[in-house]
PDB file of C-alpha atoms and ligand atoms in Angstrom:
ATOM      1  CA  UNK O   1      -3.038  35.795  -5.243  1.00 54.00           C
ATOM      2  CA  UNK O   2      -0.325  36.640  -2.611  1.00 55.00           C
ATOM      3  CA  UNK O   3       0.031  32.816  -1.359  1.00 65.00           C
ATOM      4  CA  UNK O   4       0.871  32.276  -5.579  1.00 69.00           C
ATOM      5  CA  UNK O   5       4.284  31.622  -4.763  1.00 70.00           C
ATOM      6  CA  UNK O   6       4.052  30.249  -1.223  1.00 73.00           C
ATOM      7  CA  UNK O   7       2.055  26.964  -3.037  1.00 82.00           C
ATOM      8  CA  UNK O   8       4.831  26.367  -5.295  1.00 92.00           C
ATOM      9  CA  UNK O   9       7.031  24.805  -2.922  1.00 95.00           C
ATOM     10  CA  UNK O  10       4.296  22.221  -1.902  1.00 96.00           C
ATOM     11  CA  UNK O  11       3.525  21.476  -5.754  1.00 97.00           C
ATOM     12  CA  UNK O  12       7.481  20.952  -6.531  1.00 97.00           C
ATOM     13  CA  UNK O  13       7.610  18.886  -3.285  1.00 97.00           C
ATOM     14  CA  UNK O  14       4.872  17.149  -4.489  1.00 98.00           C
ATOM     15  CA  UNK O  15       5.952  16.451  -7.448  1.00 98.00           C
ATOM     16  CA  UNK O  16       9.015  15.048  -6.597  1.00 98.00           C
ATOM     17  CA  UNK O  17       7.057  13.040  -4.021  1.00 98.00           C
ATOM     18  CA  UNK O  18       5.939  11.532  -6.430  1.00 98.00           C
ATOM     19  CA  UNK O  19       8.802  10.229  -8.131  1.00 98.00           C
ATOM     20  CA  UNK O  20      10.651   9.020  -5.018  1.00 98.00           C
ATOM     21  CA  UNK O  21       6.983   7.368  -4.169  1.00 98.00           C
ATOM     22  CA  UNK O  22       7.017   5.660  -7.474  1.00 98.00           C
ATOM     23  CA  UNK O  23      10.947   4.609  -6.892  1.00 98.00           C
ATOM     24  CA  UNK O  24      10.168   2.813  -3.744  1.00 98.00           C
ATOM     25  CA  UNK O  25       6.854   0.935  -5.347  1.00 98.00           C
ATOM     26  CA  UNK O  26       9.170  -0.165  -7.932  1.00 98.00           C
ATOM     27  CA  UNK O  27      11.829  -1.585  -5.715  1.00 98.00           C
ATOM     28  CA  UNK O  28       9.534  -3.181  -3.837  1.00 98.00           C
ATOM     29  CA  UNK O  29       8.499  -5.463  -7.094  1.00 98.00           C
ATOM     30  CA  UNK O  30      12.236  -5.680  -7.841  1.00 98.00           C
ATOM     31  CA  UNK O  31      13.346  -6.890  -4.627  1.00 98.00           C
ATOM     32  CA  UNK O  32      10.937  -9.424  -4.190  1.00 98.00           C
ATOM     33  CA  UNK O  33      12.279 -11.760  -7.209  1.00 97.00           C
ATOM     34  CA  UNK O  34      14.709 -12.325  -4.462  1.00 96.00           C
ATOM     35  CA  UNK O  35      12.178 -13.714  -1.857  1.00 97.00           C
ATOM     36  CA  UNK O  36      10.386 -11.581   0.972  1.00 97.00           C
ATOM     37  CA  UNK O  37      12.382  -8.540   1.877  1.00 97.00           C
ATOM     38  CA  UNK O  38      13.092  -7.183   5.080  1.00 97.00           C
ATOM     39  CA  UNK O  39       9.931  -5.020   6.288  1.00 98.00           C
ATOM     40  CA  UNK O  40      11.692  -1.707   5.953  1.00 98.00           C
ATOM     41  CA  UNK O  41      11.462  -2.481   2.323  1.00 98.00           C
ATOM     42  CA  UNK O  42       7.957  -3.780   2.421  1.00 98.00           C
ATOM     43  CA  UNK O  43       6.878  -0.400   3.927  1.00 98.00           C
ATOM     44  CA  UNK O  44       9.432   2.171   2.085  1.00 98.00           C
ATOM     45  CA  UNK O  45       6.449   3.142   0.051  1.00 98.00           C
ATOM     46  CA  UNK O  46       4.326   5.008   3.035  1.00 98.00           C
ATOM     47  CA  UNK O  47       6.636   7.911   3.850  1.00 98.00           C
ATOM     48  CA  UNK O  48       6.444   9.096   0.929  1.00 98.00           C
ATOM     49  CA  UNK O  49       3.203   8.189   0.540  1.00 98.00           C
ATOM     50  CA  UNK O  50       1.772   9.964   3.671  1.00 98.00           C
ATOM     51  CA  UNK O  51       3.688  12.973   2.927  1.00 98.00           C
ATOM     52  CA  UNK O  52       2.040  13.151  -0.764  1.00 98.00           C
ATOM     53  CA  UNK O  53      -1.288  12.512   1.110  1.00 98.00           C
ATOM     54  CA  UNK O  54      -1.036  15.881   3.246  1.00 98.00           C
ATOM     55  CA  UNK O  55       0.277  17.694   0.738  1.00 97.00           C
ATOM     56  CA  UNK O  56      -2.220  16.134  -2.418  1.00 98.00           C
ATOM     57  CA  UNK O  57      -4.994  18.019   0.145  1.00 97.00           C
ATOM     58  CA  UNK O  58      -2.984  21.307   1.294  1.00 96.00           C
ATOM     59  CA  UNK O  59      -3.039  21.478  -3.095  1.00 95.00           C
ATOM     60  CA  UNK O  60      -7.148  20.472  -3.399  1.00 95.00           C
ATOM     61  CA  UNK O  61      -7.756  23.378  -0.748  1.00 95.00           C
ATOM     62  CA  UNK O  62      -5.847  25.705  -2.042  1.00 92.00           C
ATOM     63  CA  UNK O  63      -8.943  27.267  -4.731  1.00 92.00           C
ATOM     64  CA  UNK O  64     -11.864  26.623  -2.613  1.00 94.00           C
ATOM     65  CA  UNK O  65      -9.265  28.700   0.471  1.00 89.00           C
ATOM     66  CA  UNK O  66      -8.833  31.301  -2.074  1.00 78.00           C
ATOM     67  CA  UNK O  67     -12.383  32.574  -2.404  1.00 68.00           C
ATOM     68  CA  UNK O  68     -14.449  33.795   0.339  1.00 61.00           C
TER      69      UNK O  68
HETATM   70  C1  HEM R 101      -2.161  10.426  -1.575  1.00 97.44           C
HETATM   71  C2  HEM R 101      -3.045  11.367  -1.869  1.00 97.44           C
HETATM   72  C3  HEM R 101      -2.860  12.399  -2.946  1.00 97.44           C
HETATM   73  C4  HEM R 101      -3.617  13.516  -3.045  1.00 97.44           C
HETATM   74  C5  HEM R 101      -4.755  13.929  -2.107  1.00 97.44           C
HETATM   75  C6  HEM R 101      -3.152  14.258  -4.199  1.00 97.44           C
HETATM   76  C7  HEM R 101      -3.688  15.451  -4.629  1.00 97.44           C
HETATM   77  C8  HEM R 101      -3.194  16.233  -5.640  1.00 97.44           C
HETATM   78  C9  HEM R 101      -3.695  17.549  -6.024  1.00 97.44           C
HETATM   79  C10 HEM R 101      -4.896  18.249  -5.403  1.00 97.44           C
HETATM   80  C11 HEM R 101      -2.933  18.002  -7.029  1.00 97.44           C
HETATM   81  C12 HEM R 101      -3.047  19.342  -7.717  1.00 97.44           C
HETATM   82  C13 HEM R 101      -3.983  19.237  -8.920  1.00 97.44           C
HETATM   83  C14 HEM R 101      -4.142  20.626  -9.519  1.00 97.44           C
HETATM   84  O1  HEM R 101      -4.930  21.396  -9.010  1.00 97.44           O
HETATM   85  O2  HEM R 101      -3.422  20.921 -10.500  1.00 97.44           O
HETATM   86  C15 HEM R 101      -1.924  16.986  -7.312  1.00 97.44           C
HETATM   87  C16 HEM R 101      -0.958  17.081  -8.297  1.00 97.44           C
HETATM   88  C17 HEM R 101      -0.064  16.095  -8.602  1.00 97.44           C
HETATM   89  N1  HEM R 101       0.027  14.838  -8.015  1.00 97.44           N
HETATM   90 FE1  HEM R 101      -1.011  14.241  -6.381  1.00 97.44          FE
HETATM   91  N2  HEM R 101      -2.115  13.577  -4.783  1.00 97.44           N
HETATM   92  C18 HEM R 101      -1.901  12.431  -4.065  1.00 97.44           C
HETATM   93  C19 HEM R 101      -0.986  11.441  -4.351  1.00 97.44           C
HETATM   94  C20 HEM R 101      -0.176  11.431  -5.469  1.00 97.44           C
HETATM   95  C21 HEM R 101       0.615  10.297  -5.917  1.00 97.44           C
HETATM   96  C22 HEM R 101       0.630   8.934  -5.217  1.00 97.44           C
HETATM   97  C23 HEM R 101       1.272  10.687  -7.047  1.00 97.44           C
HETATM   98  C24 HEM R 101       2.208   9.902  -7.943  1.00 97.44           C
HETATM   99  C25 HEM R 101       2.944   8.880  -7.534  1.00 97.44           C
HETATM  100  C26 HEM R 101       0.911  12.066  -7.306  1.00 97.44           C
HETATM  101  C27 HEM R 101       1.402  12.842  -8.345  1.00 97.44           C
HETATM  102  C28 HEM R 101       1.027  14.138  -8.630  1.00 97.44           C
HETATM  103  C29 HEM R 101       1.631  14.964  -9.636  1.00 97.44           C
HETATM  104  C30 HEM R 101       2.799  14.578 -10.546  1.00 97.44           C
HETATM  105  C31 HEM R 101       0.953  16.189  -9.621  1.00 97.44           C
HETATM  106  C32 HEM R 101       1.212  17.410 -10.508  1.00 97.44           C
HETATM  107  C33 HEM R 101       2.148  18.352  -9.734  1.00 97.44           C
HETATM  108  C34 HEM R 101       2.430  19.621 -10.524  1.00 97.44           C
HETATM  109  O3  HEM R 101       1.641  20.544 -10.421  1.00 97.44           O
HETATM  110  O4  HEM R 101       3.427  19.656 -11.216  1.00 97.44           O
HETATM  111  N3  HEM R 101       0.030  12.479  -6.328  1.00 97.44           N
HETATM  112  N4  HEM R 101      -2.101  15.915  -6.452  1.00 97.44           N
END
């Protein structure tokens, strides 16, 4: 109950994770009509990615952490 509004932080950040995760997938498809782009580009996607990893499991935890 108390950590309520602690999570939402993490589910917002998440959530716009997830849009800035979907961005970069999607300029990756753009950018290669132009050829093979420079591997910054090519791995753009796993920042964001990672991030949405370890918090995608801080937000699975969070109801089995709640009851003990
Ligand atoms: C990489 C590993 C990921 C894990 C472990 C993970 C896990 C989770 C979990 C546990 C929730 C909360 C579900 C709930 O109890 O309501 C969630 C919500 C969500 N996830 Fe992920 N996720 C991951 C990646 C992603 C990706 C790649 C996207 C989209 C590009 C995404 C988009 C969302 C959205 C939009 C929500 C709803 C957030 C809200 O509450 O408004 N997630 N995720």
């Amino acid at each position: 109950m108390n950590s309520n509004n602690n999570n939402n932080w993490i589910r917002q950040a998440h959530r716009w994770l997830s849009i800035a995760f979907t961005l970069t997938v999607l300029a990756n498809f753009a950018v290669r009509a132009w050829g093979e782009p420079p591997p910054w580009v090519t791995y753009s996607p796993l920042l964001p990615l990672f991030l949405l990893l370890s918090s995608g499991l801080y937000l699975f935890v969070l109801p089995y952490a709640g009851r003990r």
